[in-house]
Tab-separated table of N, CA and C in Angstrom:
chain	number	residue	atom	x	y	z
A	1	MET	N	34.424	116.885	-13.775
A	1	MET	CA	33.133	116.893	-13.511
A	1	MET	C	32.879	116.793	-11.897
A	2	GLY	N	31.778	117.373	-11.536
A	2	GLY	CA	31.568	117.287	-9.979
A	2	GLY	C	30.604	116.189	-9.708
A	3	SER	N	30.635	115.665	-8.591
A	3	SER	CA	29.742	114.588	-8.306
A	3	SER	C	28.314	115.053	-8.043
A	4	THR	N	27.265	114.218	-8.304
A	4	THR	CA	26.080	114.639	-8.126
A	4	THR	C	25.385	113.748	-7.058
A	5	THR	N	24.530	114.248	-6.269
A	5	THR	CA	23.918	113.516	-5.213
A	5	THR	C	22.411	113.319	-5.354
A	6	THR	N	22.058	113.480	-6.561
A	6	THR	CA	20.656	113.388	-6.896
A	6	THR	C	20.277	111.866	-6.774
A	7	ASN	N	19.269	111.674	-6.041
A	7	ASN	CA	18.739	110.266	-5.872
A	7	ASN	C	17.380	110.098	-6.084
A	8	GLU	N	16.655	111.272	-6.603
A	8	GLU	CA	15.332	111.286	-6.907
A	8	GLU	C	14.928	112.426	-7.951
A	9	THR	N	14.320	112.080	-8.917
A	9	THR	CA	13.790	113.227	-9.886
A	9	THR	C	12.241	113.206	-9.934
A	10	ARG	N	11.655	113.860	-10.836
A	10	ARG	CA	10.139	113.769	-10.978
A	10	ARG	C	9.747	112.393	-11.341
A	11	THR	N	10.687	111.693	-12.283
A	11	THR	CA	10.182	110.381	-12.800
A	11	THR	C	11.135	109.176	-12.359
A	12	LEU	N	12.269	109.489	-11.714
A	12	LEU	CA	13.229	108.439	-11.439
A	12	LEU	C	13.595	108.488	-9.900
A	13	ILE	N	13.864	107.299	-9.348
A	13	ILE	CA	14.286	107.162	-8.116
A	13	ILE	C	15.507	106.189	-7.937
A	14	ALA	N	16.385	106.520	-7.124
A	14	ALA	CA	17.583	105.543	-6.840
A	14	ALA	C	17.040	104.289	-6.099
A	15	SER	N	17.631	103.156	-6.371
A	15	SER	CA	17.252	101.970	-5.641
A	15	SER	C	17.400	102.088	-3.959
A	16	ASP	N	18.440	102.799	-3.592
A	16	ASP	CA	18.485	102.809	-2.158
A	16	ASP	C	17.313	103.682	-1.452
A	17	ARG	N	16.664	104.455	-2.335
A	17	ARG	CA	15.445	105.223	-1.730
A	17	ARG	C	14.335	104.402	-1.786
A	18	VAL	N	14.200	103.240	-2.669
A	18	VAL	CA	13.131	102.260	-2.781
A	18	VAL	C	13.232	101.364	-1.562
A	19	GLU	N	14.363	100.757	-1.436
A	19	GLU	CA	14.541	99.888	-0.306
A	19	GLU	C	14.134	100.422	1.062
A	20	GLY	N	13.290	99.801	1.881
A	20	GLY	CA	12.723	100.288	3.067
A	20	GLY	C	11.398	101.019	2.952
A	21	THR	N	11.121	101.301	1.697
A	21	THR	CA	9.770	102.006	1.445
A	21	THR	C	8.546	101.119	1.868
A	22	SER	N	7.623	101.593	2.568
A	22	SER	CA	6.405	101.020	2.996
A	22	SER	C	5.670	100.268	1.878
A	23	VAL	N	4.954	99.156	2.042
A	23	VAL	CA	4.007	98.667	1.052
A	23	VAL	C	2.731	98.693	1.796
A	24	ARG	N	1.661	99.314	1.186
A	24	ARG	CA	0.307	99.543	1.896
A	24	ARG	C	-0.751	98.904	0.969
A	25	ARG	N	-1.879	98.676	1.557
A	25	ARG	CA	-3.090	98.435	0.861
A	25	ARG	C	-3.742	99.632	0.150
A	26	PRO	N	-4.609	99.516	-0.790
A	26	PRO	CA	-5.270	100.666	-1.368
A	26	PRO	C	-5.851	101.639	-0.160
A	27	ASN	N	-6.320	101.026	0.759
A	27	ASN	CA	-6.929	101.908	1.677
A	27	ASN	C	-5.907	102.605	2.853
A	28	GLY	N	-4.656	102.301	2.565
A	28	GLY	CA	-3.552	102.915	3.389
A	28	GLY	C	-3.054	101.949	4.488
A	29	ASP	N	-3.769	100.830	4.856
A	29	ASP	CA	-3.248	99.886	5.902
A	29	ASP	C	-1.840	99.322	5.399
A	30	GLY	N	-0.874	99.334	6.481
A	30	GLY	CA	0.468	98.794	6.103
A	30	GLY	C	0.486	97.343	5.857
A	31	ILE	N	1.276	96.880	4.983
A	31	ILE	CA	1.586	95.388	4.781
A	31	ILE	C	2.967	95.060	5.145
A	32	GLY	N	4.026	95.762	4.512
A	32	GLY	CA	5.315	95.408	4.823
A	32	GLY	C	6.129	96.608	4.267
A	33	ARG	N	7.430	95.998	3.936
A	33	ARG	CA	8.284	97.085	3.296
A	33	ARG	C	9.263	96.306	2.342
A	34	ILE	N	9.613	97.107	1.368
A	34	ILE	CA	10.535	96.615	0.290
A	34	ILE	C	11.903	96.477	0.902
A	35	GLU	N	12.393	95.294	0.761
A	35	GLU	CA	13.857	94.911	1.333
A	35	GLU	C	14.809	95.112	0.210
A	36	ARG	N	14.547	94.820	-0.926
A	36	ARG	CA	15.445	94.870	-2.265
A	36	ARG	C	14.760	94.753	-3.435
A	37	LEU	N	15.451	95.187	-4.402
A	37	LEU	CA	14.778	95.093	-5.848
A	37	LEU	C	15.650	93.877	-6.625
A	38	MET	N	15.157	93.190	-7.490
A	38	MET	CA	15.628	92.156	-8.361
A	38	MET	C	15.572	92.815	-9.788
A	39	ILE	N	16.721	93.068	-10.363
A	39	ILE	CA	16.964	93.588	-11.740
A	39	ILE	C	17.376	92.508	-12.755
A	40	GLU	N	16.801	92.588	-13.777
A	40	GLU	CA	17.211	91.768	-14.947
A	40	GLU	C	18.450	92.243	-15.384
A	41	LYS	N	19.593	91.456	-15.469
A	41	LYS	CA	20.968	91.832	-15.844
A	41	LYS	C	20.984	92.508	-17.259
A	42	ALA	N	20.277	91.853	-18.162
A	42	ALA	CA	20.502	92.129	-19.612
A	42	ALA	C	19.720	93.523	-19.968
A	43	THR	N	18.645	93.779	-19.360
A	43	THR	CA	17.704	94.989	-19.621
A	43	THR	C	17.760	96.104	-18.643
A	44	GLY	N	18.288	95.737	-17.446
A	44	GLY	CA	18.222	96.541	-16.293
A	44	GLY	C	16.917	96.950	-15.865
A	45	GLN	N	15.853	96.214	-16.222
A	45	GLN	CA	14.564	96.305	-15.810
A	45	GLN	C	14.277	95.744	-14.449
A	46	VAL	N	13.649	96.499	-13.569
A	46	VAL	CA	13.379	95.917	-12.118
A	46	VAL	C	12.224	94.992	-12.573
A	47	VAL	N	12.258	93.714	-11.895
A	47	VAL	CA	11.254	92.745	-12.301
A	47	VAL	C	10.509	92.173	-10.849
A	48	TYR	N	11.299	92.392	-9.849
A	48	TYR	CA	10.691	92.030	-8.676
A	48	TYR	C	11.016	92.832	-7.430
A	49	ALA	N	10.086	92.949	-6.427
A	49	ALA	CA	10.665	93.557	-5.185
A	49	ALA	C	10.590	92.383	-4.159
A	50	VAL	N	11.457	92.177	-3.317
A	50	VAL	CA	11.571	91.272	-2.273
A	50	VAL	C	11.053	92.081	-1.114
A	51	MET	N	9.843	91.743	-0.539
A	51	MET	CA	8.979	92.359	0.364
A	51	MET	C	8.949	91.667	1.784
A	52	SER	N	9.174	92.380	2.808
A	52	SER	CA	9.005	91.617	4.123
A	52	SER	C	7.663	91.806	4.546
A	53	PHE	N	7.051	90.825	5.400
A	53	PHE	CA	5.693	90.860	5.731
A	53	PHE	C	5.570	90.156	7.133
A	54	GLY	N	4.911	90.726	8.007
A	54	GLY	CA	4.539	89.940	9.342
A	54	GLY	C	5.679	90.089	10.287
A	55	GLY	N	5.503	89.285	11.373
A	55	GLY	CA	6.566	89.303	12.414
A	55	GLY	C	6.382	90.558	13.246
A	56	PHE	N	7.432	90.723	14.128
A	56	PHE	CA	7.414	91.819	15.166
A	56	PHE	C	8.837	92.148	15.223
A	57	LEU	N	9.222	93.404	14.932
A	57	LEU	CA	10.563	93.780	15.109
A	57	LEU	C	11.669	92.932	14.523
A	58	GLY	N	11.083	92.467	13.146
A	58	GLY	CA	12.032	91.628	12.348
A	58	GLY	C	12.119	90.142	12.781
A	59	ILE	N	11.377	89.858	13.859
A	59	ILE	CA	11.267	88.341	14.292
A	59	ILE	C	10.080	87.673	13.657
A	60	GLY	N	10.368	86.678	13.070
A	60	GLY	CA	9.217	85.862	12.465
A	60	GLY	C	8.595	86.438	11.070
A	61	GLU	N	9.273	87.439	10.575
A	61	GLU	CA	8.713	88.065	9.291
A	61	GLU	C	9.105	87.090	8.121
A	62	GLY	N	8.122	87.092	7.184
A	62	GLY	CA	8.498	86.303	5.928
A	62	GLY	C	8.824	87.329	4.752
A	63	TYR	N	9.426	86.590	3.943
A	63	TYR	CA	9.722	87.536	2.677
A	63	TYR	C	9.131	86.958	1.343
A	64	TYR	N	8.653	87.842	0.540
A	64	TYR	CA	8.010	87.363	-0.604
A	64	TYR	C	8.555	88.073	-1.813
A	65	ILE	N	8.616	87.357	-2.906
A	65	ILE	CA	8.992	88.147	-4.161
A	65	ILE	C	7.570	88.493	-4.856
A	66	ILE	N	7.611	89.767	-5.036
A	66	ILE	CA	6.385	90.396	-5.651
A	66	ILE	C	6.795	90.959	-7.014
A	67	PRO	N	5.990	90.641	-8.068
A	67	PRO	CA	6.490	91.021	-9.435
A	67	PRO	C	6.200	92.599	-9.438
A	68	TRP	N	7.193	93.285	-9.861
A	68	TRP	CA	7.254	94.844	-9.690
A	68	TRP	C	6.041	95.388	-10.559
A	69	SER	N	5.461	94.591	-11.446
A	69	SER	CA	4.268	95.229	-12.161
A	69	SER	C	2.986	95.239	-11.387
A	70	THR	N	2.966	94.475	-10.206
A	70	THR	CA	1.755	94.475	-9.315
A	70	THR	C	1.734	95.679	-8.478
A	71	LEU	N	2.865	96.375	-8.294
A	71	LEU	CA	2.999	97.503	-7.253
A	71	LEU	C	2.833	98.731	-8.023
A	72	ARG	N	2.249	99.754	-7.408
A	72	ARG	CA	2.290	101.064	-7.823
A	72	ARG	C	2.605	102.062	-6.809
A	73	PHE	N	3.309	103.055	-7.245
A	73	PHE	CA	3.549	104.089	-6.137
A	73	PHE	C	2.449	105.114	-5.875
A	74	ALA	N	2.119	105.291	-4.701
A	74	ALA	CA	1.090	106.268	-4.286
A	74	ALA	C	1.723	107.340	-3.540
A	75	PRO	N	1.887	108.572	-4.184
A	75	PRO	CA	2.607	109.714	-3.659
A	75	PRO	C	1.726	110.164	-2.349
A	76	GLU	N	0.434	110.104	-2.272
A	76	GLU	CA	-0.337	110.387	-1.151
A	76	GLU	C	-0.030	109.591	0.093
A	77	LEU	N	0.462	108.421	-0.029
A	77	LEU	CA	0.685	107.444	0.986
A	77	LEU	C	2.278	107.423	1.084
A	78	ASP	N	3.119	107.922	0.247
A	78	ASP	CA	4.449	107.777	0.287
A	78	ASP	C	4.843	106.305	0.387
A	79	ALA	N	4.185	105.495	-0.401
A	79	ALA	CA	4.282	104.113	-0.206
A	79	ALA	C	3.911	103.434	-1.565
A	80	TYR	N	4.395	102.208	-1.764
A	80	TYR	CA	3.984	101.244	-2.899
A	80	TYR	C	2.690	100.676	-2.361
A	81	VAL	N	1.708	100.515	-3.303
A	81	VAL	CA	0.475	99.933	-3.167
A	81	VAL	C	0.384	98.481	-3.691
A	82	LEU	N	-0.198	97.508	-2.943
A	82	LEU	CA	-0.443	96.208	-3.350
A	82	LEU	C	-1.743	95.819	-2.894
A	83	ASP	N	-2.484	95.237	-3.644
A	83	ASP	CA	-3.841	94.980	-3.378
A	83	ASP	C	-4.116	93.406	-3.122
A	84	VAL	N	-3.533	93.035	-1.875
A	84	VAL	CA	-3.558	91.598	-1.455
A	84	VAL	C	-4.018	91.589	-0.025
A	85	SER	N	-4.659	90.515	0.344
A	85	SER	CA	-5.021	90.297	1.748
A	85	SER	C	-3.845	89.640	2.564
A	86	ASP	N	-3.817	89.589	3.994
A	86	ASP	CA	-2.740	88.945	4.603
A	86	ASP	C	-2.862	87.421	4.298
A	87	GLU	N	-4.068	86.805	4.062
A	87	GLU	CA	-4.135	85.401	3.790
A	87	GLU	C	-3.549	85.090	2.389
A	88	GLN	N	-3.749	85.998	1.408
A	88	GLN	CA	-3.060	85.750	0.075
A	88	GLN	C	-1.576	85.861	0.253
A	89	LEU	N	-0.988	86.778	1.032
A	89	LEU	CA	0.318	86.825	1.274
A	89	LEU	C	0.947	85.761	1.958
A	90	ARG	N	0.398	85.101	2.859
A	90	ARG	CA	0.838	84.007	3.639
A	90	ARG	C	0.872	82.782	2.798
A	91	ALA	N	-0.071	82.741	1.886
A	91	ALA	CA	-0.019	81.579	0.814
A	91	ALA	C	0.839	81.696	-0.366
A	92	ALA	N	1.326	82.937	-0.619
A	92	ALA	CA	2.169	83.217	-1.717
A	92	ALA	C	3.551	82.386	-1.526
A	93	PRO	N	4.201	82.293	-2.623
A	93	PRO	CA	5.465	81.481	-2.751
A	93	PRO	C	6.378	82.310	-1.870
A	94	PRO	N	7.019	81.717	-0.779
A	94	PRO	CA	8.070	82.548	-0.008
A	94	PRO	C	9.392	82.716	-0.694
A	95	SER	N	10.204	83.480	-0.086
A	95	SER	CA	11.586	83.862	-0.553
A	95	SER	C	12.309	84.075	0.577
A	96	SER	N	13.553	84.175	0.011
A	96	SER	CA	14.621	84.553	1.210
A	96	SER	C	14.801	86.086	1.245
A	97	ALA	N	15.383	86.691	2.314
A	97	ALA	CA	15.508	88.176	2.298
A	97	ALA	C	16.516	88.627	1.208
A	98	GLU	N	17.250	87.870	0.618
A	98	GLU	CA	18.204	88.181	-0.447
A	98	GLU	C	17.672	87.993	-1.800
A	99	GLY	N	16.623	87.215	-1.889
A	99	GLY	CA	15.904	87.004	-3.250
A	99	GLY	C	16.664	85.935	-4.013
A	100	ASN	N	17.627	85.118	-3.415
A	100	ASN	CA	18.329	84.237	-4.226
A	100	ASN	C	17.928	82.694	-3.897
A	101	ASP	N	16.714	82.561	-4.055
A	101	ASP	CA	16.157	81.253	-3.622
A	101	ASP	C	16.696	79.993	-4.374
A	102	PRO	N	16.871	78.927	-3.873
A	102	PRO	CA	17.288	77.807	-4.692
A	102	PRO	C	16.443	77.227	-5.780
A	103	SER	N	15.131	77.523	-5.453
A	103	SER	CA	14.082	77.150	-6.521
A	103	SER	C	14.014	78.133	-7.501
A	104	TYR	N	14.756	79.300	-7.543
A	104	TYR	CA	14.599	80.414	-8.584
A	104	TYR	C	15.024	79.794	-9.903
A	105	ASP	N	13.942	79.474	-10.837
A	105	ASP	CA	14.117	79.174	-12.143
A	105	ASP	C	12.991	79.553	-12.873
A	106	ARG	N	12.832	79.435	-14.167
A	106	ARG	CA	11.664	79.983	-14.905
A	106	ARG	C	10.355	79.344	-14.426
A	107	ASN	N	10.376	77.977	-14.089
A	107	ASN	CA	9.062	77.540	-13.579
A	107	ASN	C	8.735	78.164	-12.319
A	108	TRP	N	9.548	78.378	-11.443
A	108	TRP	CA	9.147	79.077	-10.140
A	108	TRP	C	8.779	80.554	-10.532
A	109	GLU	N	9.426	81.248	-11.385
A	109	GLU	CA	9.051	82.627	-11.783
A	109	GLU	C	7.547	82.606	-12.292
A	110	GLU	N	7.262	81.571	-13.198
A	110	GLU	CA	5.941	81.548	-13.788
A	110	GLU	C	4.902	81.300	-12.724
A	111	HIS	N	5.315	80.564	-11.643
A	111	HIS	CA	4.384	80.230	-10.561
A	111	HIS	C	4.066	81.627	-9.856
A	112	VAL	N	5.159	82.305	-9.587
A	112	VAL	CA	5.065	83.672	-8.847
A	112	VAL	C	4.144	84.440	-9.580
A	113	HIS	N	4.254	84.657	-10.928
A	113	HIS	CA	3.407	85.566	-11.728
A	113	HIS	C	1.988	85.067	-11.874
A	114	ARG	N	1.809	83.796	-11.922
A	114	ARG	CA	0.456	83.227	-11.999
A	114	ARG	C	-0.266	83.682	-10.662
A	115	TYR	N	0.507	83.313	-9.428
A	115	TYR	CA	0.012	83.736	-8.234
A	115	TYR	C	-0.498	85.064	-8.124
A	116	PHE	N	0.189	86.046	-8.399
A	116	PHE	CA	-0.108	87.426	-8.271
A	116	PHE	C	-0.862	87.891	-9.552
A	117	ASN	N	-1.298	86.979	-10.428
A	117	ASN	CA	-1.898	87.515	-11.610
A	117	ASN	C	-1.231	88.613	-12.513
A	118	ALA	N	0.044	88.388	-12.698
A	118	ALA	CA	0.906	89.447	-13.276
A	118	ALA	C	1.409	88.982	-14.554
A	119	THR	N	1.577	89.745	-15.550
A	119	THR	CA	1.930	89.273	-16.758
A	119	THR	C	3.645	89.197	-16.628
A	120	PRO	N	4.163	88.003	-17.000
A	120	PRO	CA	5.634	87.735	-16.860
A	120	PRO	C	6.412	88.990	-17.568
A	121	TYR	N	7.498	89.468	-16.935
A	121	TYR	CA	8.340	90.413	-17.493
A	121	TYR	C	8.935	90.029	-18.874
A	122	TRP	N	9.201	88.693	-18.880
A	122	TRP	CA	9.815	88.355	-20.254
A	122	TRP	C	8.854	88.203	-21.351
A	123	SER	N	7.411	88.584	-21.090
A	123	SER	CA	6.530	88.411	-22.209
A	123	SER	C	6.136	89.922	-22.582
A	124	VAL	N	6.554	90.881	-21.872
A	124	VAL	CA	6.284	92.274	-22.252
A	124	VAL	C	6.936	92.825	-23.309
């Protein structure tokens, strides 16, 4: 069998194509970019995006875990859309760039989902 280099189809995309993708508001204003995806091991379901926000040239930027269900891809923007203000993001539960926070447990996950008004992935 030959190797395939397909990293995007009409309905699927490779994770390395998502990382680095812009996150914008519904009006097209830039918010940040997706740094990595957090995937549930048992199901393979993407449950969070670690998003960078703020700073300048990588200095002073913060990282936030965003429930994947709160993002939607907008082809016309070639970006993921998240409808939150800068103030809401600054007040959101912070994360590390790697997404492996020491406070990462079910209580923390519930807090993140409540904050973003998202249905927890384990309830779907």
